Every structure is written in structure tokens, then in C-alpha cells.
Tab-separated table of N, CA, C and O and ligand atoms in Angstrom:
chain	number	residue	atom	x	y	z
A	6	UNK	N	7.722	-13.447	7.094
A	6	UNK	CA	7.189	-12.372	6.255
A	6	UNK	C	5.701	-12.225	6.499
A	6	UNK	O	5.035	-13.142	6.965
A	7	UNK	N	5.208	-11.083	6.182
A	7	UNK	CA	3.780	-10.831	6.355
A	7	UNK	C	2.994	-11.444	5.209
A	7	UNK	O	3.330	-11.263	4.054
A	8	UNK	N	1.978	-12.185	5.573
A	8	UNK	CA	1.039	-12.675	4.570
A	8	UNK	C	-0.186	-11.779	4.606
A	8	UNK	O	-0.809	-11.616	5.652
A	9	UNK	N	-0.507	-11.177	3.472
A	9	UNK	CA	-1.648	-10.263	3.430
A	9	UNK	C	-2.868	-11.007	2.929
A	9	UNK	O	-2.800	-11.802	2.012
A	10	UNK	N	-3.983	-10.739	3.552
A	10	UNK	CA	-5.235	-11.320	3.106
A	10	UNK	C	-6.298	-10.221	3.069
A	10	UNK	O	-6.167	-9.189	3.734
A	11	UNK	N	-7.336	-10.474	2.321
A	11	UNK	CA	-8.373	-9.463	2.155
A	11	UNK	C	-9.098	-9.264	3.474
A	11	UNK	O	-9.513	-10.221	4.130
A	12	UNK	N	-9.234	-8.005	3.877
A	12	UNK	CA	-9.943	-7.691	5.105
A	12	UNK	C	-11.410	-8.053	4.922
A	12	UNK	O	-11.953	-7.863	3.827
A	13	UNK	N	-12.065	-8.549	5.982
A	13	UNK	CA	-13.464	-8.978	5.823
A	13	UNK	C	-14.353	-7.904	5.206
A	13	UNK	O	-15.235	-8.214	4.399
A	14	UNK	N	-14.104	-6.646	5.583
A	14	UNK	CA	-14.911	-5.567	5.018
A	14	UNK	C	-14.177	-4.853	3.892
A	14	UNK	O	-14.579	-3.781	3.473
A	15	UNK	N	-13.076	-5.463	3.416
A	15	UNK	CA	-12.219	-4.726	2.495
A	15	UNK	C	-12.577	-4.876	1.031
A	15	UNK	O	-12.075	-4.141	0.194
A	16	UNK	N	-13.402	-5.857	0.706
A	16	UNK	CA	-13.717	-6.087	-0.695
A	16	UNK	C	-14.968	-5.348	-1.114
A	16	UNK	O	-15.925	-5.272	-0.369
A	17	UNK	N	-14.918	-4.758	-2.282
A	17	UNK	CA	-16.100	-4.100	-2.814
A	17	UNK	C	-16.359	-4.684	-4.193
A	17	UNK	O	-15.627	-4.332	-5.121
A	18	UNK	N	-17.295	-5.554	-4.476
A	18	UNK	CA	-18.246	-6.074	-3.496
A	18	UNK	C	-17.591	-7.057	-2.537
A	18	UNK	O	-16.475	-7.491	-2.765
A	19	UNK	N	-18.318	-7.400	-1.485
A	19	UNK	CA	-17.814	-8.286	-0.450
A	19	UNK	C	-17.299	-9.597	-1.032
A	19	UNK	O	-17.882	-10.137	-1.949
A	20	UNK	N	-16.197	-10.048	-0.466
A	20	UNK	CA	-15.705	-11.356	-0.824
A	20	UNK	C	-14.826	-11.374	-2.053
A	20	UNK	O	-14.421	-12.429	-2.503
A	21	UNK	N	-14.506	-10.219	-2.589
A	21	UNK	CA	-13.618	-10.209	-3.742
A	21	UNK	C	-12.233	-10.696	-3.335
A	21	UNK	O	-11.762	-10.403	-2.247
A	22	UNK	N	-11.576	-11.418	-4.211
A	22	UNK	CA	-10.249	-11.928	-3.910
A	22	UNK	C	-9.192	-10.999	-4.484
A	22	UNK	O	-9.467	-10.213	-5.393
A	23	UNK	N	-7.983	-11.089	-3.939
A	23	UNK	CA	-6.859	-10.325	-4.470
A	23	UNK	C	-5.752	-11.295	-4.833
A	23	UNK	O	-5.037	-11.777	-3.961
A	24	UNK	N	-5.620	-11.619	-6.121
A	24	UNK	CA	-4.568	-12.562	-6.522
A	24	UNK	C	-3.169	-12.001	-6.284
A	24	UNK	O	-2.219	-12.763	-6.141
A	25	UNK	N	-3.046	-10.676	-6.224
A	25	UNK	CA	-1.722	-10.067	-6.026
A	25	UNK	C	-1.177	-10.365	-4.643
A	25	UNK	O	0.010	-10.619	-4.481
A	26	UNK	N	-2.055	-10.312	-3.613
A	26	UNK	CA	-1.600	-10.581	-2.252
A	26	UNK	C	-1.144	-12.027	-2.125
A	26	UNK	O	-0.132	-12.318	-1.491
A	27	UNK	N	-1.893	-12.930	-2.761
A	27	UNK	CA	-1.535	-14.347	-2.674
A	27	UNK	C	-0.192	-14.614	-3.338
A	27	UNK	O	0.551	-15.499	-2.914
A	28	UNK	N	0.128	-13.834	-4.371
A	28	UNK	CA	1.364	-14.060	-5.127
A	28	UNK	C	2.530	-13.224	-4.618
A	28	UNK	O	3.638	-13.352	-5.124
A	29	UNK	N	2.291	-12.387	-3.621
A	29	UNK	CA	3.338	-11.463	-3.179
A	29	UNK	C	4.490	-12.212	-2.519
A	29	UNK	O	4.290	-13.160	-1.775
A	30	UNK	N	5.696	-11.768	-2.784
A	30	UNK	CA	6.886	-12.331	-2.162
A	30	UNK	C	7.204	-11.595	-0.880
A	30	UNK	O	6.371	-10.842	-0.365
A	31	UNK	N	8.415	-11.808	-0.356
A	31	UNK	CA	8.825	-11.095	0.857
A	31	UNK	C	8.777	-9.585	0.647
A	31	UNK	O	9.032	-9.102	-0.450
A	32	UNK	N	8.446	-8.875	1.705
A	32	UNK	CA	8.344	-7.424	1.602
A	32	UNK	C	9.719	-6.814	1.349
A	32	UNK	O	10.669	-7.108	2.065
A	33	UNK	N	9.832	-5.950	0.342
A	33	UNK	CA	11.122	-5.297	0.095
A	33	UNK	C	11.422	-4.246	1.138
A	33	UNK	O	10.507	-3.693	1.754
A	34	UNK	N	12.702	-3.985	1.342
A	34	UNK	CA	13.082	-2.899	2.252
A	34	UNK	C	12.727	-1.567	1.603
A	34	UNK	O	12.862	-1.410	0.386
A	35	UNK	N	12.244	-0.596	2.383
A	35	UNK	CA	11.936	0.714	1.806
A	35	UNK	C	13.167	1.333	1.152
A	35	UNK	O	14.267	1.274	1.698
A	36	UNK	N	12.979	1.908	-0.048
A	36	UNK	CA	14.089	2.524	-0.760
A	36	UNK	C	14.476	3.869	-0.143
A	36	UNK	O	15.560	4.381	-0.394
A	37	UNK	N	13.580	4.435	0.652
A	37	UNK	CA	13.844	5.737	1.265
A	37	UNK	C	12.973	5.856	2.501
A	37	UNK	O	12.059	5.060	2.702
A	38	UNK	N	13.245	6.854	3.298
A	38	UNK	CA	12.441	7.075	4.490
A	38	UNK	C	11.414	8.168	4.304
A	38	UNK	O	10.768	8.588	5.257
A	39	UNK	N	11.277	8.625	3.071
A	39	UNK	CA	10.345	9.711	2.784
A	39	UNK	C	9.891	9.589	1.345
A	39	UNK	O	10.464	8.825	0.566
A	40	UNK	N	8.852	10.345	1.002
A	40	UNK	CA	8.433	10.414	-0.392
A	40	UNK	C	9.389	11.346	-1.125
A	40	UNK	O	9.370	12.559	-0.915
A	41	UNK	N	10.238	10.760	-1.980
A	41	UNK	CA	11.289	11.566	-2.609
A	41	UNK	C	10.720	12.586	-3.580
A	41	UNK	O	11.312	13.639	-3.808
A	42	UNK	N	9.560	12.265	-4.181
A	42	UNK	CA	8.941	13.240	-5.078
A	42	UNK	C	8.512	14.479	-4.308
A	42	UNK	O	8.556	15.596	-4.825
A	43	UNK	N	8.081	14.290	-3.062
A	43	UNK	CA	7.718	15.436	-2.228
A	43	UNK	C	8.963	16.173	-1.745
A	43	UNK	O	8.996	17.406	-1.742
A	44	UNK	N	9.972	15.414	-1.334
A	44	UNK	CA	11.202	16.044	-0.863
A	44	UNK	C	11.777	16.941	-1.961
A	44	UNK	O	12.231	18.059	-1.702
A	45	UNK	N	11.699	16.477	-3.200
A	45	UNK	CA	12.213	17.272	-4.322
A	45	UNK	C	11.453	18.577	-4.476
A	45	UNK	O	11.960	19.529	-5.068
A	46	UNK	N	10.217	18.609	-3.988
A	46	UNK	CA	9.403	19.830	-4.058
A	46	UNK	C	9.412	20.597	-2.740
A	46	UNK	O	8.592	21.491	-2.534
A	47	UNK	N	10.289	20.175	-1.818
A	47	UNK	CA	10.417	20.907	-0.572
A	47	UNK	C	9.363	20.570	0.466
A	47	UNK	O	9.187	21.292	1.431
A	48	UNK	N	8.634	19.457	0.245
A	48	UNK	CA	7.624	19.060	1.218
A	48	UNK	C	8.092	17.810	1.952
A	48	UNK	O	8.873	17.025	1.432
A	49	UNK	N	7.585	17.636	3.158
A	49	UNK	CA	7.882	16.400	3.877
A	49	UNK	C	6.562	15.776	4.299
A	49	UNK	O	5.958	16.164	5.299
A	50	UNK	N	6.114	14.854	3.503
A	50	UNK	CA	4.808	14.223	3.717
A	50	UNK	C	4.972	13.005	4.609
A	50	UNK	O	5.861	12.181	4.386
A	51	UNK	N	4.123	12.878	5.632
A	51	UNK	CA	4.274	11.770	6.582
A	51	UNK	C	3.298	10.632	6.342
A	51	UNK	O	3.435	9.566	6.926
A	52	UNK	N	2.289	10.861	5.514
A	52	UNK	CA	1.354	9.763	5.230
A	52	UNK	C	1.911	8.939	4.078
A	52	UNK	O	1.623	9.182	2.906
A	53	UNK	N	2.743	7.955	4.429
A	53	UNK	CA	3.520	7.253	3.417
A	53	UNK	C	2.989	5.851	3.157
A	53	UNK	O	2.441	5.195	4.041
A	54	UNK	N	3.183	5.410	1.905
A	54	UNK	CA	2.816	4.067	1.492
A	54	UNK	C	4.045	3.400	0.890
A	54	UNK	O	4.735	3.996	0.074
A	55	UNK	N	4.258	2.136	1.284
A	55	UNK	CA	5.395	1.363	0.775
A	55	UNK	C	4.916	0.426	-0.327
A	55	UNK	O	3.986	-0.365	-0.121
A	56	UNK	N	5.531	0.514	-1.505
A	56	UNK	CA	5.218	-0.421	-2.596
A	56	UNK	C	5.760	-1.791	-2.225
A	56	UNK	O	6.958	-1.944	-1.971
A	57	UNK	N	4.882	-2.806	-2.193
A	57	UNK	CA	5.301	-4.145	-1.772
A	57	UNK	C	5.941	-4.924	-2.913
A	57	UNK	O	6.341	-6.065	-2.738
A	58	UNK	N	6.039	-4.302	-4.088
A	58	UNK	CA	6.726	-4.946	-5.201
A	58	UNK	C	8.190	-4.537	-5.259
A	58	UNK	O	9.074	-5.374	-5.425
A	59	UNK	N	8.458	-3.239	-5.101
A	59	UNK	CA	9.826	-2.762	-5.319
A	59	UNK	C	10.387	-1.936	-4.176
A	59	UNK	O	11.562	-1.579	-4.203
A	60	UNK	N	9.595	-1.603	-3.163
A	60	UNK	CA	10.106	-0.833	-2.045
A	60	UNK	C	10.015	0.676	-2.226
A	60	UNK	O	10.479	1.427	-1.368
A	61	UNK	N	9.395	1.125	-3.318
A	61	UNK	CA	9.197	2.565	-3.526
A	61	UNK	C	8.357	3.142	-2.386
A	61	UNK	O	7.403	2.511	-1.926
A	62	UNK	N	8.716	4.324	-1.934
A	62	UNK	CA	7.960	5.007	-0.891
A	62	UNK	C	7.285	6.229	-1.509
A	62	UNK	O	7.944	7.072	-2.125
A	63	UNK	N	5.964	6.297	-1.374
A	63	UNK	CA	5.223	7.431	-1.917
A	63	UNK	C	4.159	7.862	-0.928
A	63	UNK	O	3.799	7.119	-0.016
A	64	UNK	N	3.656	9.070	-1.119
A	64	UNK	CA	2.670	9.591	-0.182
A	64	UNK	C	1.262	9.156	-0.597
A	64	UNK	O	1.007	8.791	-1.737
A	65	UNK	N	0.349	9.221	0.365
A	65	UNK	CA	-0.988	8.665	0.179
A	65	UNK	C	-1.852	9.550	-0.705
A	65	UNK	O	-1.510	10.696	-0.996
A	66	UNK	N	-3.000	9.024	-1.094
A	66	UNK	CA	-3.934	9.786	-1.932
A	66	UNK	C	-4.476	11.005	-1.211
A	66	UNK	O	-4.912	11.960	-1.849
A	67	UNK	N	-4.501	10.951	0.130
A	67	UNK	CA	-5.066	12.075	0.868
A	67	UNK	C	-4.043	13.189	1.076
A	67	UNK	O	-4.355	14.210	1.672
A	68	UNK	N	-2.829	13.005	0.597
A	68	UNK	CA	-1.839	14.075	0.667
A	68	UNK	C	-1.772	14.778	-0.692
A	68	UNK	O	-2.233	14.227	-1.696
A	69	UNK	N	-1.223	15.982	-0.747
A	69	UNK	CA	-1.284	16.777	-1.984
A	69	UNK	C	-0.650	16.085	-3.196
A	69	UNK	O	-1.133	16.220	-4.315
A	70	UNK	N	0.437	15.345	-2.970
A	70	UNK	CA	1.142	14.771	-4.116
A	70	UNK	C	0.529	13.495	-4.645
A	70	UNK	O	0.559	13.234	-5.843
A	71	UNK	N	-0.015	12.653	-3.751
A	71	UNK	CA	-0.564	11.346	-4.124
A	71	UNK	C	0.434	10.552	-4.958
A	71	UNK	O	0.098	9.975	-5.985
A	72	UNK	N	1.687	10.547	-4.510
A	72	UNK	CA	2.724	9.914	-5.310
A	72	UNK	C	2.699	8.395	-5.259
A	72	UNK	O	3.267	7.741	-6.132
A	73	UNK	N	2.048	7.800	-4.242
A	73	UNK	CA	1.940	6.339	-4.217
A	73	UNK	C	1.045	5.863	-5.364
A	73	UNK	O	1.376	4.906	-6.057
A	74	UNK	N	-0.077	6.557	-5.578
A	74	UNK	CA	-0.942	6.131	-6.676
A	74	UNK	C	-0.304	6.477	-8.018
A	74	UNK	O	-0.479	5.750	-8.994
A	75	UNK	N	0.466	7.558	-8.068
A	75	UNK	CA	1.194	7.872	-9.304
A	75	UNK	C	2.192	6.761	-9.624
A	75	UNK	O	2.377	6.399	-10.791
A	76	UNK	N	2.804	6.193	-8.580
A	76	UNK	CA	3.742	5.083	-8.780
A	76	UNK	C	3.001	3.872	-9.345
A	76	UNK	O	3.490	3.211	-10.262
A	77	UNK	N	1.812	3.599	-8.813
A	77	UNK	CA	1.029	2.482	-9.353
A	77	UNK	C	0.690	2.721	-10.820
A	77	UNK	O	0.827	1.829	-11.660
A	78	UNK	N	0.287	3.944	-11.142
A	78	UNK	CA	-0.110	4.215	-12.521
A	78	UNK	C	1.063	4.109	-13.487
A	78	UNK	O	0.894	3.721	-14.639
A	79	UNK	N	2.258	4.429	-13.026
A	79	UNK	CA	3.402	4.378	-13.941
A	79	UNK	C	4.053	3.001	-13.985
A	79	UNK	O	4.702	2.670	-14.970
A	80	UNK	N	3.891	2.193	-12.933
A	80	UNK	CA	4.591	0.906	-12.894
A	80	UNK	C	3.658	-0.298	-12.936
A	80	UNK	O	4.070	-1.387	-13.307
A	81	UNK	N	2.413	-0.127	-12.508
A	81	UNK	CA	1.509	-1.269	-12.404
A	81	UNK	C	1.725	-2.099	-11.148
A	81	UNK	O	1.106	-3.149	-10.997
A	82	UNK	N	2.582	-1.642	-10.230
A	82	UNK	CA	2.773	-2.364	-8.970
A	82	UNK	C	1.525	-2.177	-8.111
A	82	UNK	O	1.252	-1.056	-7.667
A	83	UNK	N	0.759	-3.260	-7.841
A	83	UNK	CA	-0.576	-3.068	-7.281
A	83	UNK	C	-0.648	-2.875	-5.772
A	83	UNK	O	-1.581	-2.251	-5.283
A	84	UNK	N	0.312	-3.419	-5.025
A	84	UNK	CA	0.145	-3.474	-3.570
A	84	UNK	C	0.994	-2.433	-2.858
A	84	UNK	O	2.188	-2.286	-3.130
A	85	UNK	N	0.380	-1.714	-1.932
A	85	UNK	CA	1.131	-0.823	-1.045
A	85	UNK	C	0.715	-1.113	0.391
A	85	UNK	O	-0.398	-1.553	0.662
A	86	UNK	N	1.639	-0.843	1.311
A	86	UNK	CA	1.352	-0.980	2.737
A	86	UNK	C	1.483	0.394	3.369
A	86	UNK	O	2.385	1.158	3.019
A	87	UNK	N	0.600	0.693	4.314
A	87	UNK	CA	0.735	1.947	5.042
A	87	UNK	C	1.961	1.883	5.926
A	87	UNK	O	2.192	0.895	6.619
A	88	UNK	N	2.753	2.971	5.906
A	88	UNK	CA	3.924	3.056	6.779
A	88	UNK	C	3.643	3.923	7.995
A	88	UNK	O	4.545	4.213	8.774
A	89	UNK	N	2.398	4.352	8.166
A	89	UNK	CA	2.087	5.212	9.298
A	89	UNK	C	2.067	4.393	10.583
A	89	UNK	O	1.586	3.248	10.583
A	90	UNK	N	2.579	4.974	11.682
A	90	UNK	CA	2.626	4.240	12.949
A	90	UNK	C	1.229	3.759	13.348
A	90	UNK	O	0.254	4.509	13.266
A	91	UNK	N	1.154	2.503	13.755
A	91	UNK	CA	-0.121	1.960	14.205
A	91	UNK	C	-0.997	1.418	13.095
A	91	UNK	O	-1.993	0.759	13.372
A	92	UNK	N	-0.655	1.715	11.856
A	92	UNK	CA	-1.458	1.196	10.748
A	92	UNK	C	-1.041	-0.232	10.426
A	92	UNK	O	0.139	-0.537	10.336
A	93	UNK	N	-2.019	-1.087	10.291
A	93	UNK	CA	-1.770	-2.500	9.983
A	93	UNK	C	-2.598	-2.890	8.776
A	93	UNK	O	-3.449	-3.756	8.858
A	94	UNK	N	-2.381	-2.214	7.660
A	94	UNK	CA	-3.159	-2.584	6.493
A	94	UNK	C	-2.379	-2.295	5.216
A	94	UNK	O	-1.419	-1.532	5.199
A	95	UNK	N	-2.830	-2.959	4.181
A	95	UNK	CA	-2.283	-2.724	2.855
A	95	UNK	C	-3.450	-2.487	1.909
A	95	UNK	O	-4.617	-2.711	2.260
A	96	UNK	N	-3.118	-1.999	0.721
A	96	UNK	CA	-4.153	-1.640	-0.252
A	96	UNK	C	-3.744	-2.170	-1.608
A	96	UNK	O	-2.562	-2.088	-1.983
A	97	UNK	N	-4.708	-2.752	-2.315
A	97	UNK	CA	-4.444	-3.187	-3.690
A	97	UNK	C	-5.127	-2.208	-4.634
A	97	UNK	O	-6.348	-2.094	-4.632
A	98	UNK	N	-4.314	-1.488	-5.426
A	98	UNK	CA	-4.877	-0.531	-6.377
A	98	UNK	C	-5.657	-1.242	-7.476
A	98	UNK	O	-6.679	-0.755	-7.948
A	99	UNK	N	-5.158	-2.402	-7.896
A	99	UNK	CA	-5.804	-3.091	-9.022
A	99	UNK	C	-7.196	-3.581	-8.638
A	99	UNK	O	-8.141	-3.470	-9.428
A	100	UNK	N	-7.330	-4.139	-7.443
A	100	UNK	CA	-8.617	-4.693	-7.013
A	100	UNK	C	-9.403	-3.721	-6.147
A	100	UNK	O	-10.562	-3.985	-5.817
A	101	UNK	N	-8.758	-2.626	-5.729
A	101	UNK	CA	-9.393	-1.620	-4.883
A	101	UNK	C	-9.956	-2.236	-3.610
A	101	UNK	O	-11.156	-2.156	-3.326
A	102	UNK	N	-9.091	-2.875	-2.846
A	102	UNK	CA	-9.535	-3.421	-1.565
A	102	UNK	C	-8.425	-3.365	-0.527
A	102	UNK	O	-7.247	-3.278	-0.854
A	103	UNK	N	-8.884	-3.387	0.727
A	103	UNK	CA	-7.968	-3.369	1.860
A	103	UNK	C	-7.540	-4.790	2.204
A	103	UNK	O	-8.314	-5.739	2.084
A	104	UNK	N	-6.289	-4.887	2.676
A	104	UNK	CA	-5.744	-6.170	3.128
A	104	UNK	C	-5.259	-5.990	4.556
A	104	UNK	O	-4.910	-4.882	4.973
A	105	UNK	N	-5.254	-7.102	5.289
A	105	UNK	CA	-4.730	-7.072	6.648
A	105	UNK	C	-3.724	-8.199	6.789
A	105	UNK	O	-3.780	-9.171	6.033
A	106	UNK	N	-2.817	-8.095	7.773
A	106	UNK	CA	-1.825	-9.153	7.953
A	106	UNK	C	-2.518	-10.459	8.347
A	106	UNK	O	-3.384	-10.469	9.219
A	107	UNK	N	-2.134	-11.541	7.694
A	107	UNK	CA	-2.727	-12.832	8.005
A	107	UNK	C	-2.181	-13.425	9.284
A	107	UNK	O	-2.822	-14.240	9.925
A	108	UNK	N	-0.943	-13.038	9.653
A	108	UNK	CA	-0.371	-13.434	10.923
A	108	UNK	C	-0.130	-14.929	11.071
A	108	UNK	O	-0.105	-15.446	12.173
A	109	UNK	N	0.042	-15.643	9.991
A	109	UNK	CA	0.361	-17.055	10.075
A	109	UNK	C	-0.780	-17.913	10.568
A	109	UNK	O	-0.580	-19.024	11.037
A	110	UNK	N	-2.001	-17.398	10.451
A	110	UNK	CA	-3.146	-18.183	10.889
A	110	UNK	C	-3.651	-19.047	9.740
A	110	UNK	O	-4.817	-19.086	9.419
A	111	UNK	N	-2.762	-19.715	9.085
A	111	UNK	CA	-3.143	-20.590	7.973
A	111	UNK	C	-3.148	-19.830	6.665
A	111	UNK	O	-2.912	-18.623	6.616
A	112	UNK	N	-3.401	-20.570	5.586
A	112	UNK	CA	-3.374	-19.939	4.267
A	112	UNK	C	-4.434	-18.878	4.126
A	112	UNK	O	-5.525	-18.987	4.692
A	113	UNK	N	-4.107	-17.844	3.367
A	113	UNK	CA	-5.038	-16.727	3.191
A	113	UNK	C	-6.230	-17.169	2.352
A	113	UNK	O	-6.083	-17.955	1.440
B	181	ZN	ZN1	-4.990	-7.342	-5.923
B	182	ZN	ZN1	4.725	12.600	-2.369
B	183	ZN	ZN1	6.847	-0.340	-6.987
């Protein structure tokens, strides 16, 4: 499983910790291949974020719906991972910082 750790430049202020990443379990399988809130409105948004708590798929803040952050606000699930090709990062809404895969290089 992926171990997420705070990106060196990801903390504001620098060096902030994310207790959610340390406590995260195995990544859930995505519940869908699209943002269902957008699909229901006839849109197909490709900037997707995967909730690392429950597998909910929502669109990013930079898309019109911002359904990933709406999911955080309604559920309190703090961690999302970018599902965009080539993206290797996650975001903690609660701590407002970027995370990167630890890659098994020791404890985060
Ligand atoms: Zn956090
Ligand atoms: Zn959406
Ligand atoms: Zn969730």
C-alpha cells in the first residue's frame, strides 16, 4: 500500500505534520470512474480526486463542481489522492498540505 508523507514543500507553515496520513489504512478501491455528482448534471469532469477514507470519487476544486471538497465538508474525510495521470500526490483538507508517496523508504 502507499504510505503518504508530507511533501517537503507541502506544509504551510513548513514542517507541519499530518496525523491523518500516518493513520491512513489501505487505499480503498474507487467507488466509480467519474464524479457522479457531475455525471448527474451531464458533465464529465476529468480532474478527479479519490477519497482515501471511503473511495468516493469527486472533482477537484479547480473544476466547476468542486465535489471532492464538498465530500470533505459533508463527511470530514480529510485525505484525497489525485487520480489524474502522472499525478503522484495527495491532499489533506484538514491540515491543508500536500503529501507524496513514501515509497517504503522507512517510516514517514
Ligand atoms: Zn491531515
Ligand atoms: Zn464533480
Ligand atoms: Zn470519503
